[in-house]
PDB file of C-alpha atoms in Angstrom:
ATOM      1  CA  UNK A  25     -19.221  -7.575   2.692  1.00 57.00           C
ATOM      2  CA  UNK A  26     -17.512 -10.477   0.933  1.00 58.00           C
ATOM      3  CA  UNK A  27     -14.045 -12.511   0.375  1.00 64.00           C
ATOM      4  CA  UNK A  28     -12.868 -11.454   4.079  1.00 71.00           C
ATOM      5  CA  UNK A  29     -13.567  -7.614   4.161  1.00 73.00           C
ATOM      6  CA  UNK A  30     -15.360  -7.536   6.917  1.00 73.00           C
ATOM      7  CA  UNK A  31     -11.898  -8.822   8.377  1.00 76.00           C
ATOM      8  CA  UNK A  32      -9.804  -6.711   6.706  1.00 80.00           C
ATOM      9  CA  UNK A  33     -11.681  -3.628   6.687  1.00 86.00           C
ATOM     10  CA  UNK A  34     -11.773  -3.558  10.551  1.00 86.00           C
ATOM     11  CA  UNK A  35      -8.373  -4.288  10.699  1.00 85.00           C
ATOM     12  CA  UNK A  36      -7.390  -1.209   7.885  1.00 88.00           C
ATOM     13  CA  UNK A  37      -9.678   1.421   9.529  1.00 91.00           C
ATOM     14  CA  UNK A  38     -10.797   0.392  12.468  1.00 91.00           C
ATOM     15  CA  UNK A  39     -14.273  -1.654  13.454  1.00 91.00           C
ATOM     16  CA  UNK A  40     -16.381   1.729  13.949  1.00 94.00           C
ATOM     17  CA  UNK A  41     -15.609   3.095  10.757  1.00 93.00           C
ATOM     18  CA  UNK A  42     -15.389  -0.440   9.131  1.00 92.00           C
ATOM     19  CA  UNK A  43     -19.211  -0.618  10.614  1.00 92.00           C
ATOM     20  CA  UNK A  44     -20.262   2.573   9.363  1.00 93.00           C
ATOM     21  CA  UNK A  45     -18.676   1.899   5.929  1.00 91.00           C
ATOM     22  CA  UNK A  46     -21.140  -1.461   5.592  1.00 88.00           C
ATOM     23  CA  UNK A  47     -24.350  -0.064   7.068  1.00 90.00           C
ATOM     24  CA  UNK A  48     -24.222   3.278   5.070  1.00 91.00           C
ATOM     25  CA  UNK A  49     -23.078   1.846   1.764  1.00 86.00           C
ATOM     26  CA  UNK A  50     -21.744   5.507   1.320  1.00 90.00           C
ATOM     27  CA  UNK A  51     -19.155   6.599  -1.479  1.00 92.00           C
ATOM     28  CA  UNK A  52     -15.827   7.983  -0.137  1.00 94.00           C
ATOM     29  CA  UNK A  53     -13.501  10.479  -1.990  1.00 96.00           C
ATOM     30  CA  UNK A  54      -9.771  10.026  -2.610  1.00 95.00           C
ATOM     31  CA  UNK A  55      -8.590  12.150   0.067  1.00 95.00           C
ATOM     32  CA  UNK A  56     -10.951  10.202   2.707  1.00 95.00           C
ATOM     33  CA  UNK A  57      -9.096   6.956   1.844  1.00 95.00           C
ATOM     34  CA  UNK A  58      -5.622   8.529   1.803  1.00 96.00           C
ATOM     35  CA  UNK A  59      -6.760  10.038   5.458  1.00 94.00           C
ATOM     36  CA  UNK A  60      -7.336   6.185   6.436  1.00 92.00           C
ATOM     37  CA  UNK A  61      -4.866   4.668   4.792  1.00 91.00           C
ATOM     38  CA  UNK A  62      -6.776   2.459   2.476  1.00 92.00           C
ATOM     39  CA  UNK A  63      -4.668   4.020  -0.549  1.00 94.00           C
ATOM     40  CA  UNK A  64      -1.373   4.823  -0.992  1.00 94.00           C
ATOM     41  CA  UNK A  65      -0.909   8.451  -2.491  1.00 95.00           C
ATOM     42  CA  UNK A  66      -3.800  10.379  -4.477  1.00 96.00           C
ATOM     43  CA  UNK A  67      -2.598  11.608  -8.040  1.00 96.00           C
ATOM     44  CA  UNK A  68      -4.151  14.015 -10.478  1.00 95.00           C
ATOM     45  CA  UNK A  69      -6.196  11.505 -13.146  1.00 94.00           C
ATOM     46  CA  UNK A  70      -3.464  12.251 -15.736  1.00 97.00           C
ATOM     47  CA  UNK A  71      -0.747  11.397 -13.784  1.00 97.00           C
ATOM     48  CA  UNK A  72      -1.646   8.041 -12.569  1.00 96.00           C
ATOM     49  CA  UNK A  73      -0.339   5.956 -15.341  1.00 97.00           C
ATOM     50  CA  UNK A  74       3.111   7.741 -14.849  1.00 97.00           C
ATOM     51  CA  UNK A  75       3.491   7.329 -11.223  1.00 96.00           C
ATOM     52  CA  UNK A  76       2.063   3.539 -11.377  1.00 96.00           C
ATOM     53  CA  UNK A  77       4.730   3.012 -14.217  1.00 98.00           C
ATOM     54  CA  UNK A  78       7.533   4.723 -11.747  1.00 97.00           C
ATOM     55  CA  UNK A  79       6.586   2.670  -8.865  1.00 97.00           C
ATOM     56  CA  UNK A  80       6.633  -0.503 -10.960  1.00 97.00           C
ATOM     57  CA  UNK A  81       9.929  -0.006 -12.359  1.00 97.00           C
ATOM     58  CA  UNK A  82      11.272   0.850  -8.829  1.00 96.00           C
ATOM     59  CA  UNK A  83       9.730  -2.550  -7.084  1.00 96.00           C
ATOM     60  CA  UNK A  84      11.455  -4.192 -10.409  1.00 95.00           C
ATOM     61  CA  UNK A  85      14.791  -2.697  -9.683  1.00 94.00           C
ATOM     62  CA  UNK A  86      15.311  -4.914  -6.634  1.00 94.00           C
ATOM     63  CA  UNK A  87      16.162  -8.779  -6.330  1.00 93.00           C
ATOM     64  CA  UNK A  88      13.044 -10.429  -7.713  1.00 92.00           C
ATOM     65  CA  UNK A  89      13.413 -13.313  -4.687  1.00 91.00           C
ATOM     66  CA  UNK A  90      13.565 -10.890  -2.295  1.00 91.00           C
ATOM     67  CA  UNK A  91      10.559  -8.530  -3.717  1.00 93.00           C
ATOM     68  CA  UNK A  92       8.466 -12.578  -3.736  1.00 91.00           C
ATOM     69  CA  UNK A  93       9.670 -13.166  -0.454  1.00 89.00           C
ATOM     70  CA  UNK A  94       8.186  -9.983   1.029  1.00 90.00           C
ATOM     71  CA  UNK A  95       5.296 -10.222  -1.139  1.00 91.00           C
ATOM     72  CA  UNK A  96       4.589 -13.487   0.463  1.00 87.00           C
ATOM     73  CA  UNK A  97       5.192 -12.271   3.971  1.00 86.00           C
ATOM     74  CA  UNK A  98       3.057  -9.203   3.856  1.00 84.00           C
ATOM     75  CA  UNK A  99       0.413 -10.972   2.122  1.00 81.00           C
ATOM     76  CA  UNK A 100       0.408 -13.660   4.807  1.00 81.00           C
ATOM     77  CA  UNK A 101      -2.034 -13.767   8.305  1.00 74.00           C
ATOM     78  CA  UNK A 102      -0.675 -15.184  11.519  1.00 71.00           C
ATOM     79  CA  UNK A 103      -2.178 -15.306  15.078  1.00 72.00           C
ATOM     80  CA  UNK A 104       1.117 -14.970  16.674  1.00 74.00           C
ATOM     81  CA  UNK A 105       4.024 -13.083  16.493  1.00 75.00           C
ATOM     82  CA  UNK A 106       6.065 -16.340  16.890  1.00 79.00           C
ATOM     83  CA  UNK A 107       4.888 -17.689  13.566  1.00 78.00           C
ATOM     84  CA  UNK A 108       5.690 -14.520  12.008  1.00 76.00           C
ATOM     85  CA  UNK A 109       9.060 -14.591  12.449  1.00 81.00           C
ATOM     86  CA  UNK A 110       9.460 -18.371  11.717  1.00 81.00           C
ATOM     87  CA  UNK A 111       7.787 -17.540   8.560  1.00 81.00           C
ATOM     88  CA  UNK A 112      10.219 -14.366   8.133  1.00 81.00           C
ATOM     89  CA  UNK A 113      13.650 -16.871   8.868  1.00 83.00           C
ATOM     90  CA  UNK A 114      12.509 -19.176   6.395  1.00 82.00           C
ATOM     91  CA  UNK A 115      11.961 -16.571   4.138  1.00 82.00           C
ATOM     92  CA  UNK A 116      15.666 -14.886   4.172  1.00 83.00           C
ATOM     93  CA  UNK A 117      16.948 -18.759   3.967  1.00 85.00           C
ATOM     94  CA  UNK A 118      15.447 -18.654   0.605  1.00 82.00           C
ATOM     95  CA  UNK A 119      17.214 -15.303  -0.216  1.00 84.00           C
ATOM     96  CA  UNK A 120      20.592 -15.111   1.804  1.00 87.00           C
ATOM     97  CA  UNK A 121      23.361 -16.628  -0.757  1.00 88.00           C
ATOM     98  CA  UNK A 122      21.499 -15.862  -3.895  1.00 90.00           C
ATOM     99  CA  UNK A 123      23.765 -14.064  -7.108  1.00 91.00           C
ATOM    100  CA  UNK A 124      20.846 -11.236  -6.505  1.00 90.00           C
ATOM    101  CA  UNK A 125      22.366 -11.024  -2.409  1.00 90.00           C
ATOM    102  CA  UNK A 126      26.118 -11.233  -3.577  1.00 90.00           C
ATOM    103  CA  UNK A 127      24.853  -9.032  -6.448  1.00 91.00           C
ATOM    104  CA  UNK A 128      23.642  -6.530  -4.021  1.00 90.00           C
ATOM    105  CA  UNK A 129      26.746  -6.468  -1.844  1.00 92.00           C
ATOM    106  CA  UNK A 130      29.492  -6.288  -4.281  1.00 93.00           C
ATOM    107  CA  UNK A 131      26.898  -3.095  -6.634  1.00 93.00           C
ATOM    108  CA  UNK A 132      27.309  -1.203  -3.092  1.00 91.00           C
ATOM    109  CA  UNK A 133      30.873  -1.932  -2.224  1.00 94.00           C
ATOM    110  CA  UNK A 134      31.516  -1.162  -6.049  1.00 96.00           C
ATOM    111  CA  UNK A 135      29.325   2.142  -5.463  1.00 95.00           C
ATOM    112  CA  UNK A 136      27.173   1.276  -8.525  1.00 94.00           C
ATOM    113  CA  UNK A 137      23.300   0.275  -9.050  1.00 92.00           C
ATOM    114  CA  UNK A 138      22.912  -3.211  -8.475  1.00 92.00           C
ATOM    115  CA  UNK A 139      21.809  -5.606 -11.633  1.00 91.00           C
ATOM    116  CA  UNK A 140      19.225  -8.605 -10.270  1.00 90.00           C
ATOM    117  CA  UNK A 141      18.791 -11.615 -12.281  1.00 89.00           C
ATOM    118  CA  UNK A 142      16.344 -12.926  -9.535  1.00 87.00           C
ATOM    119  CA  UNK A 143      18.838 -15.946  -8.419  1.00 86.00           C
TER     120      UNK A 143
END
């Protein structure tokens, strides 16, 4: 293993199976990964392009600041829950005030989809 996986990998599926992923070398099938969560849904081969095109539009749909924010967040490591949540404040500084928040607010009062700009 390489680039961190040995890190990651325990921490998706647990250090056993992590360990018996890297000794064996051993293919897994779709299902397998679903099972462990190492995917996110299994589609039939000629669907994929259809569903991966629905889920992008739907990400796109919401306040692009807000969809970066999270991004960031959920991409980042921390060795405490306290800077976690320092890092999650600063994060909804950059997004509470926006047009995409007041956007978001007045779309629901209004009873209508929302229309981001990503400001």
């Amino acid at each position: 293993p390489d680039a961190g996986v040995s890190e990651i990998l325990g921490a998706l599926v647990g250090p056993g199976i992590a360990a018996e992923m890297a000794y064996t070398g051993r293919i897994y099938d779709a299902p397998w990964a679903l099972e462990k969560g190492l995917v996110n849904r299994v589609v039939p081969a000629d669907e994929m392009l259809a569903q991966a095109e629905s889920l992008a539009l739907e990400i796109a749909a919401n306040p692009p600041l807000a969809v970066k924010a999270t991004k960031a967040l959920l991409n980042s490591h921390y060795p405490d829950l306290n800077q976690v949540i320092e890092t999650e404040y600063r994060a909804n500084d950059l997004v509470n005030g926006t047009s995409d928040q007041m956007e978001a607010i007045q779309a629901f009062l209004e009873k209508r989809d929302p229309k981001f700009i990503g400001s």
